[in-house]
Amino acid sequence: MQVIRSIAELRNWRKDAGTVAFVPTMGNLHAGHLALVAEAHRHAQKVVVSIFVNRLQFGQGEDFDAYPRTFDADCAKLEAAGVDVLFFPTEAELYPRVRQAYNVEPPNLQNELCGAFRPGHFRGVATVVTKLFNIVEPDFACFGKKDYQQLAVIRGMVEDLNSPVVVVPVDTGRADDGLALSSRNGYLSDAERAEAPRLYRNLSLIREALAGGDSDYAALEARAKDDLTAHGWRVDYVEVRHAHSLEVAHAGEKHLVVLAAARLGRTRLIDNIEVDR
Amino acid sequence: MQVIRSIAELRNWRKDAGTVAFVPTMGNLHAGHLALVAEAHRHAQKVVVSIFVNRLQFGQGEDFDAYPRTFDADCAKLEAAGVDVLFFPTEAELYPRVRQAYNVEPPNLQNELCGAFRPGHFRGVATVVTKLFNIVEPDFACFGKKDYQQLAVIRGMVEDLNSPVVVVPVDTGRADDGLALSSRNGYLSDAERAEAPRLYRNLSLIREALAGGDSDYAALEARAKDDLTAHGWRVDYVEVRHAHSLEVAHAGEKHLVVLAAARLGRTRLIDNIEVDR
């Protein structure tokens, strides 16, 4: 595996690389990321992974400085996964002017769900992904469904700005007890880790109810929030939405997604489940 | 010359096209556009011109509906200029959702100079150029210095978003009396056309003063505005700025540009001159 740190060198490599599938990450890699890499191999001759902790998508008081940097361990995993190029730029390489002046601005969806709790987050995601797409020029790019709203923003952006990239959504990797794999799981104490699967269990209960024909979204959301709160969670949201647009779902809607974000101690966990009925 | 109307067909053609230089236009082509095409031929194997009157960059009350559509004459000129592909999409092709949801947002510069008189204009320009770049995937793109602020926005965007495109600035084409070539010149009455070169003459006077060491920008700007106003113009602005950043110039600055926008009757004319001293 080649580790490339400069944009110029990456562009030079890209010229003769054939088809490329790309997996942008912030490092601290786990099995969920490796599932993205495995999917990437199915689409193109070469696989590029980037590791870049993107300051632009962290808000004030969020965990940018504390975000785990585990470069050596990440390299070993990517090497073993057959990645061709790891793109690992410095902040100065990606943000030479310090302040990013031109931004990709998503529509109002960016201020709902997670966006309501993380102002500017999805602008930061859309902008860095645009930059990375322009540098790597991938044919395919893999994004996990775990960050469902992020996936929706990237898909919308690619479609609306005509990016020449095919977005490949990849199912969420889970621990045996259902907890969605996430870099932030590493922040959990043993007791919190034991409690954490409750988020997925509540989403599963809502899925069962929806699949059975229940369309009282508000009641289903409230029941899940109550259960989480009763067990020490601080709930940001539990919402049933239209699966593709992420708009508020009408009763009887067939393609749904149930999304949730909640905090256990200092750790914010998110998860979601799609429901077709 | 191949006329391509669909994005899919353009992408298909692009695959085997080799290097491509691109000239985005809104049609109603004149010698200034053909100078862009000639420059484009110097950079790449194939030249693509687009004609698309971009609603997104017209404000309320601007001339979107009245903007001249002269497709047959444009085709003849581009054919004669050796253009390989004319990309001529419909609005439904480029804006299928009607409302563009994701936009490229330029920094505050977008609200100064012409931007102060055309709210949202440069957002519309940056967004459609991003879309066209993503569709045409050019190696080079030619933009006229006549629209100097537009050029600055495109250059800033390409640099800041790492677009894999080399921006080629092209000098402003002028009539024998100095008037900058522009589609909007066609709106001028005979009397207005005779008066119109005064804009360039005033910019030239400021250039001479600056080149001679004068740094009293405010006085130079005021003299030009007074002269124009006295001859029936309504002046939007005459400003001396830093040539690259377009920021307000300090006294003694070496790389300057003098920019002006003023209205003759119903027609808004813009022009500029760079000054290195």
XYZ file of C-alpha atoms in Angstrom:
554
model
C 0.000 0.000 0.000
C 1.255 3.411 -0.987
C 0.809 6.231 1.559
C 0.409 9.546 -0.294
C 0.397 12.815 1.594
C 0.396 15.428 -1.167
C -2.386 16.345 -3.569
C 0.066 16.642 -6.471
C 1.404 13.144 -5.890
C -2.111 11.723 -5.606
C -3.128 13.372 -8.891
C -0.008 11.970 -10.519
C -0.776 8.447 -9.285
C -4.396 8.804 -10.413
C -3.481 9.319 -14.083
C -2.686 5.649 -14.728
C -4.787 4.074 -11.986
C -7.729 2.934 -14.114
C -11.045 2.792 -12.262
C -10.944 3.873 -8.633
C -13.286 3.303 -5.702
C -12.845 5.664 -2.783
C -13.543 5.382 0.948
C -13.175 8.681 2.834
C -12.638 8.211 6.561
C -11.461 10.073 9.644
C -9.313 7.111 10.700
C -9.615 5.110 13.938
C -10.744 2.303 11.694
C -12.978 -0.577 12.728
C -14.746 -3.448 10.997
C -17.374 -1.031 9.620
C -14.721 0.809 7.638
C -13.250 -2.465 6.420
C -16.682 -3.448 5.115
C -16.597 -0.220 3.071
C -13.174 -1.206 1.722
C -14.404 -4.693 0.831
C -17.356 -3.166 -1.021
C -15.005 -0.746 -2.784
C -12.955 -3.658 -4.159
C -16.109 -4.992 -5.821
C -16.470 -1.860 -7.955
C -13.078 -0.782 -9.265
C -9.534 -1.822 -10.119
C -7.978 0.294 -7.403
C -9.128 1.321 -3.916
C -8.162 4.618 -2.304
C -8.877 5.294 1.359
C -8.381 8.727 2.872
C -7.775 9.487 6.528
C -8.426 13.099 7.419
C -9.947 14.412 10.620
C -11.893 17.286 9.120
C -11.963 20.256 11.457
C -14.688 21.868 9.303
C -17.327 19.351 10.373
C -16.670 19.616 14.105
C -18.587 22.247 16.035
C -17.464 24.316 18.982
C -17.112 22.070 22.022
C -17.085 18.917 19.895
C -14.328 16.339 20.071
C -11.986 17.483 17.248
C -8.878 17.580 19.419
C -9.782 14.414 21.301
C -10.795 12.504 18.158
C -8.670 9.331 18.168
C -5.655 9.378 15.809
C -4.446 5.799 15.361
C -2.378 6.017 12.192
C -0.157 2.927 12.609
C -2.999 0.608 13.521
C -5.107 2.041 10.677
C -2.282 1.450 8.183
C -1.939 -2.164 9.198
C -5.671 -2.763 8.756
C -5.782 -1.078 5.350
C -2.684 -2.913 4.162
C -4.290 -6.216 5.176
C -7.489 -5.192 3.403
C -5.623 -4.772 0.111
C -5.990 -1.018 -0.170
C -3.871 0.422 -2.981
C -3.437 3.987 -1.762
C -3.924 5.644 1.589
C -4.342 9.394 1.090
C -3.253 11.040 4.323
C -3.023 14.814 3.824
C -2.099 17.325 6.510
C -4.466 20.147 7.363
C -2.102 22.569 5.616
C -2.365 20.481 2.442
C -6.165 20.445 2.402
C -6.800 23.882 3.968
C -3.780 25.981 2.924
C -5.615 29.255 3.498
C -6.585 28.115 7.000
C -10.117 29.394 6.406
C -12.084 27.550 3.724
C -13.636 30.404 1.729
C -15.825 28.502 -0.759
C -18.257 25.990 0.690
C -20.820 23.552 -0.621
C -24.056 24.542 1.040
C -26.655 21.785 1.509
C -30.367 22.622 1.702
C -32.379 23.002 4.907
C -32.179 19.281 5.624
C -28.724 20.108 6.980
C -30.349 21.849 9.955
C -32.648 18.969 10.907
C -31.985 15.706 12.763
C -28.250 15.617 13.606
C -27.847 18.988 11.923
C -30.061 20.609 14.565
C -27.499 19.593 17.171
C -24.381 20.152 15.072
C -24.662 23.509 13.270
C -22.478 23.628 10.167
C -21.627 19.936 10.376
C -23.087 18.918 7.013
C -21.700 21.978 5.235
C -18.290 20.832 6.494
C -18.937 17.281 5.307
C -20.212 18.350 1.868
C -17.273 20.701 1.393
C -14.514 18.268 2.361
C -16.082 15.453 0.348
C -16.243 17.772 -2.687
C -12.573 18.581 -2.199
C -11.638 14.916 -1.815
C -13.708 13.946 -4.857
C -11.946 16.660 -6.868
C -8.549 15.356 -5.738
C -9.113 11.588 -5.968
C -11.537 11.721 -8.934
C -13.036 8.363 -8.008
C -15.499 6.444 -10.160
C -17.199 5.077 -7.039
C -17.319 6.254 -3.440
C -18.536 4.118 -0.539
C -20.404 5.574 2.430
C -21.881 3.716 5.381
C -25.589 3.796 6.142
C -24.681 4.248 9.802
C -24.272 7.982 9.052
C -27.569 8.002 7.210
C -28.098 11.734 7.047
C -24.531 12.172 5.806
C -25.230 9.604 3.102
C -28.380 11.509 2.139
C -26.445 14.775 1.930
C -23.689 13.213 -0.213
C -26.214 11.555 -2.523
C -28.158 14.795 -2.878
C -24.999 16.759 -3.536
C -23.686 14.337 -6.135
C -27.005 14.375 -7.946
C -27.582 18.108 -7.691
C -24.035 19.164 -8.610
C -23.670 16.411 -11.242
C -20.541 14.951 -9.648
C -19.150 12.171 -11.862
C -19.118 9.718 -8.958
C -21.368 6.758 -8.187
C -22.262 6.727 -4.489
C -22.351 3.205 -3.036
C -24.247 2.882 0.264
C -22.991 0.134 2.584
C -25.006 -1.523 5.371
C -24.119 -0.707 8.947
C -21.728 -3.111 10.667
C -22.917 -4.218 14.105
C -21.556 -5.959 17.163
C -23.257 -9.238 18.121
C -25.540 -7.375 20.515
C -26.658 -5.018 17.747
C -24.624 -1.919 18.598
C -23.648 -0.084 15.419
C -19.866 -0.012 14.942
C -18.526 3.493 15.493
C -15.246 5.165 16.365
C -17.027 6.817 19.254
C -17.832 3.429 20.886
C -14.255 3.565 22.163
C -15.283 6.415 24.456
C -17.789 4.215 26.326
C -17.119 2.865 29.832
C -17.830 -0.831 30.400
C -21.182 0.009 31.959
C -22.081 2.342 29.102
C -21.015 -0.283 26.553
C -23.383 -2.761 28.200
C -26.200 -0.211 28.019
C -25.465 1.013 24.472
C -27.384 -1.687 22.497
C -30.617 -0.266 23.889
C -30.534 2.305 21.085
C -30.706 -0.366 18.395
C -33.263 -2.397 20.339
C -35.588 0.588 20.408
C -35.133 1.194 16.697
C -35.887 -2.496 16.085
C -39.098 -2.257 18.099
C -40.215 0.699 16.008
C -39.332 -1.191 12.827
C -41.511 -4.112 13.897
C -44.410 -1.802 14.667
C -44.045 0.034 11.334
C -43.753 -3.217 9.399
C -46.941 -4.355 11.146
C -48.785 -1.309 9.798
C -48.537 1.115 12.715
C -48.320 4.693 11.423
C -48.548 6.568 14.706
C -44.984 7.776 14.343
C -45.199 10.261 17.200
C -46.286 7.580 19.693
C -43.560 5.177 18.536
C -40.937 7.910 18.800
C -42.151 8.929 22.262
C -42.077 5.368 23.578
C -38.462 4.915 22.457
C -37.413 8.272 23.880
C -39.049 7.447 27.200
C -37.309 4.093 27.415
C -33.911 5.622 26.653
C -34.397 8.515 29.047
C -35.506 6.130 31.786
C -32.183 4.322 31.373
C -29.987 7.398 31.681
C -29.718 8.487 28.039
C -30.116 12.098 26.951
C -32.015 11.815 23.681
C -31.315 14.283 20.827
C -33.997 12.781 18.612
C -35.824 9.633 17.566
C -37.620 10.212 14.279
C -39.417 8.293 11.578
C -38.693 9.876 8.196
C -39.065 9.214 4.496
C -36.138 6.969 3.612
C -34.848 8.787 0.534
C -35.587 12.458 1.049
C -35.402 12.331 4.865
C -38.501 14.509 4.863
C -41.140 14.091 7.553
C -43.044 10.923 6.682
C -46.762 10.869 5.955
C -48.898 8.149 7.534
C -48.907 5.156 5.211
C -45.534 6.014 3.665
C -43.896 2.810 2.388
C -40.175 3.668 2.426
C -39.179 4.730 5.909
C -36.098 5.129 7.998
C -36.041 5.421 11.780
C -33.171 7.591 12.969
C -31.943 8.270 16.465
C -29.193 10.143 18.256
C -28.707 9.997 22.004
C -25.993 10.539 24.561
C -24.683 8.057 27.055
C -22.518 9.990 29.486
C -20.253 12.101 27.252
C -20.649 9.953 24.175
C -23.127 10.749 21.432
C -24.299 7.651 19.570
C -26.380 7.546 16.397
C -28.104 4.722 14.619
C -30.899 4.062 12.131
C -32.932 1.315 10.490
C -34.606 1.365 7.099
C -38.118 -0.076 6.844
C -39.861 -0.966 3.608
C -43.445 -1.996 4.077
C -19.289 20.028 -34.749
C -21.394 17.740 -32.624
C -24.327 19.318 -30.760
C -24.962 17.380 -27.541
C -28.022 18.089 -25.423
C -27.929 15.367 -22.784
C -25.528 14.950 -19.886
C -25.309 11.196 -20.447
C -24.315 11.658 -24.082
C -21.718 14.284 -23.161
C -20.201 11.957 -20.545
C -20.104 9.177 -23.099
C -18.336 11.380 -25.653
C -15.897 12.578 -22.973
C -14.531 9.087 -22.305
C -12.407 8.954 -25.454
C -11.950 12.670 -26.055
C -8.400 13.025 -24.683
C -7.617 16.476 -23.274
C -10.462 18.964 -23.319
C -10.582 22.748 -23.028
C -13.956 24.197 -22.119
C -15.621 27.552 -22.767
C -18.892 28.028 -20.852
C -21.137 30.712 -22.389
C -24.708 31.970 -22.339
C -24.739 32.196 -26.149
C -25.334 35.322 -28.252
C -21.717 34.894 -29.241
C -19.417 37.679 -30.379
C -15.717 38.045 -31.156
C -14.909 38.007 -27.425
C -16.264 34.469 -27.105
C -14.405 33.400 -30.236
C -11.164 34.649 -28.665
C -11.918 32.289 -25.763
C -12.403 29.455 -28.256
C -9.138 30.289 -30.021
C -7.335 30.245 -26.685
C -8.993 26.946 -25.795
C -7.576 25.350 -28.961
C -4.071 26.230 -27.738
C -4.463 24.081 -24.628
C -6.172 20.810 -25.510
C -6.988 18.280 -28.211
C -10.705 18.962 -28.107
C -12.746 22.104 -27.435
C -16.177 22.020 -25.809
C -18.365 25.139 -25.696
C -21.559 25.226 -23.668
C -24.510 27.514 -24.271
C -26.821 27.750 -21.293
C -28.673 30.835 -20.113
C -28.415 30.166 -16.394
C -31.523 31.342 -14.568
C -29.717 30.911 -11.229
C -27.421 33.878 -11.853
C -30.162 36.317 -12.880
C -31.812 38.325 -10.148
C -35.415 39.470 -9.879
C -36.082 42.107 -12.499
C -32.983 41.177 -14.491
C -33.040 40.262 -18.162
C -33.316 36.446 -18.019
C -36.381 36.264 -20.267
C -35.107 38.958 -22.614
C -31.569 37.574 -22.777
C -30.848 37.048 -26.504
C -31.127 33.436 -27.701
C -29.406 33.187 -31.099
C -28.785 29.479 -31.442
C -28.424 29.185 -35.227
C -26.022 32.099 -35.538
C -24.038 30.828 -32.548
C -23.744 27.358 -34.106
C -22.394 28.791 -37.351
C -19.743 30.777 -35.486
C -18.661 27.824 -33.335
C -18.563 25.499 -36.331
C -16.336 27.986 -38.161
C -14.136 28.279 -35.073
C -13.449 24.537 -35.118
C -15.308 23.682 -31.931
C -15.634 19.925 -31.437
C -18.708 19.785 -29.222
C -21.418 22.287 -28.416
C -23.101 21.290 -25.152
C -26.594 22.760 -25.254
C -28.657 21.391 -22.369
C -32.223 22.333 -21.576
C -33.121 23.762 -18.190
C -34.811 20.452 -17.322
C -31.548 18.651 -18.059
C -29.430 20.864 -15.822
C -32.051 21.656 -13.151
C -34.317 18.585 -13.103
C -35.597 19.378 -9.606
C -36.444 22.927 -10.701
C -34.941 24.266 -7.480
C -31.175 23.777 -7.135
C -30.836 22.499 -3.559
C -27.042 22.295 -3.171
C -25.085 25.437 -3.984
C -21.475 26.502 -4.053
C -21.286 29.473 -1.743
C -18.506 32.009 -2.444
C -17.092 34.160 0.365
C -18.123 37.740 1.124
C -16.460 39.039 -2.040
C -19.644 37.833 -3.738
C -21.559 40.686 -2.105
C -19.184 43.450 -3.201
C -18.702 45.235 -6.543
C -21.192 43.695 -9.000
C -22.399 41.396 -6.247
C -23.723 44.361 -4.277
C -26.070 45.100 -7.182
C -26.855 41.507 -8.118
C -27.639 39.508 -4.940
C -27.025 35.780 -5.434
C -25.424 36.286 -8.848
C -22.031 34.786 -8.019
C -23.539 31.906 -6.072
C -25.466 31.117 -9.252
C -22.314 31.395 -11.358
C -20.202 29.258 -9.004
C -22.908 26.617 -8.822
C -23.558 26.286 -12.549
C -19.836 26.285 -13.347
C -19.323 23.522 -10.768
C -22.109 21.537 -12.429
C -20.667 22.124 -15.908
C -17.155 21.216 -14.739
C -18.530 17.998 -13.237
C -20.277 17.163 -16.504
C -17.613 18.184 -19.047
C -14.603 17.286 -16.834
C -12.351 19.667 -18.743
C -8.594 19.893 -18.280
C -8.717 23.629 -19.042
C -11.487 26.226 -18.858
C -11.276 29.665 -20.454
C -12.885 32.724 -18.888
C -12.737 36.309 -20.124
C -11.218 39.071 -18.030
C -14.160 41.235 -19.042
C -16.137 39.575 -16.226
C -13.267 40.107 -13.847
C -15.076 39.424 -10.615
C -16.551 36.254 -12.109
C -13.030 35.177 -13.067
C -11.858 35.871 -9.500
C -14.730 33.814 -8.073
C -14.032 30.887 -10.434
C -10.294 30.973 -9.695
C -10.942 31.117 -5.954
C -13.450 28.288 -6.164
C -11.188 26.049 -8.231
C -8.311 26.604 -5.824
C -10.371 26.283 -2.661
C -12.380 23.237 -3.739
C -9.385 21.620 -5.494
C -11.177 21.331 -8.836
C -8.988 19.435 -11.293
C -9.270 22.224 -13.879
C -6.743 24.820 -15.009
C -8.431 28.210 -15.330
C -7.174 30.197 -18.332
C -7.919 33.945 -18.214
C -8.353 35.623 -21.597
C -7.953 39.346 -22.326
C -11.040 41.391 -23.016
C -11.941 41.844 -26.682
C -12.675 45.453 -27.622
C -14.223 47.409 -30.450
C -11.933 49.932 -32.236
C -13.212 52.694 -29.958
C -12.340 50.681 -26.849
C -15.784 49.419 -25.841
C -15.506 45.968 -24.303
C -17.327 43.339 -26.348
C -20.458 42.158 -24.575
C -23.739 40.508 -25.414
C -25.452 43.408 -23.737
C -24.011 45.911 -26.239
C -26.786 44.756 -28.545
C -29.296 46.453 -26.262
C -27.744 49.906 -26.897
C -29.403 52.506 -29.118
C -27.170 54.231 -31.676
C -26.785 57.238 -29.404
C -25.948 55.027 -26.429
C -23.470 53.031 -28.507
C -21.696 56.269 -29.405
C -21.562 57.228 -25.729
C -20.578 53.785 -24.410
C -16.758 53.997 -24.917
C -16.649 56.685 -22.210
C -16.561 53.872 -19.627
C -13.289 52.508 -20.986
C -11.858 56.010 -21.496
C -12.385 56.758 -17.801
C -10.778 53.481 -16.774
C -7.834 54.307 -19.057
C -7.420 57.706 -17.418
C -7.311 56.079 -14.006
C -4.782 53.545 -15.271
C -2.511 56.334 -16.484
C -2.749 58.130 -13.153
C -2.051 54.917 -11.198
C 0.866 53.990 -13.451
C 2.234 57.492 -12.828
C 2.246 56.841 -9.087
C -1.053 58.380 -8.009
C -2.522 56.438 -5.069
C -5.465 58.687 -4.229
C -7.898 56.010 -5.330
C -10.950 57.771 -3.913
C -10.257 60.938 -5.901
C -9.635 58.995 -9.121
C -12.827 57.002 -8.620
C -14.838 60.152 -7.891
C -13.573 61.960 -10.997
C -14.597 59.047 -13.223
C -17.996 58.734 -11.572
C -18.605 62.454 -11.987
C -17.690 62.369 -15.669
C -19.989 59.411 -16.328
C -22.865 60.876 -14.327
C -22.494 64.203 -16.152
C -22.993 62.319 -19.415
C -26.174 60.561 -18.397
C -24.803 57.339 -16.897
C -26.055 55.902 -13.627
C -22.915 54.571 -11.988
C -23.049 51.413 -9.846
C -19.369 51.629 -8.919
C -15.904 52.625 -10.044
C -13.292 51.018 -7.790
C -9.577 50.452 -7.584
C -8.892 47.041 -6.054
C -6.102 44.567 -5.488
C -5.825 42.652 -8.772
C -5.778 39.097 -7.422
C -7.845 39.094 -4.258
C -10.159 41.961 -5.343
C -9.759 43.295 -1.821
C -9.676 47.044 -1.200
C -6.240 48.241 -2.322
C -3.750 49.890 0.010
C -1.923 53.003 -1.191
C 1.232 51.903 -2.960
C -0.197 48.496 -3.963
C 1.561 47.292 -7.138
C -0.976 44.906 -8.669
C -4.220 46.748 -9.214
C -7.398 46.447 -11.193
C -9.846 49.248 -11.873
C -13.392 47.966 -12.145
C -16.548 49.783 -13.153
C -20.219 49.100 -13.710
C -22.624 51.735 -14.978
C -25.962 51.957 -16.738
C -26.686 53.679 -20.005
C -30.450 53.810 -20.331
C -31.615 50.275 -19.536
C -28.298 48.625 -20.269
C -25.771 47.787 -17.573
C -22.199 47.784 -18.858
C -19.127 46.573 -16.977
C -15.437 46.891 -17.744
C -12.049 46.793 -16.033
C -8.349 47.353 -16.588
C -5.442 45.722 -14.786
C -2.537 47.947 -13.771
C 0.885 46.672 -12.708
C 3.162 49.413 -11.480
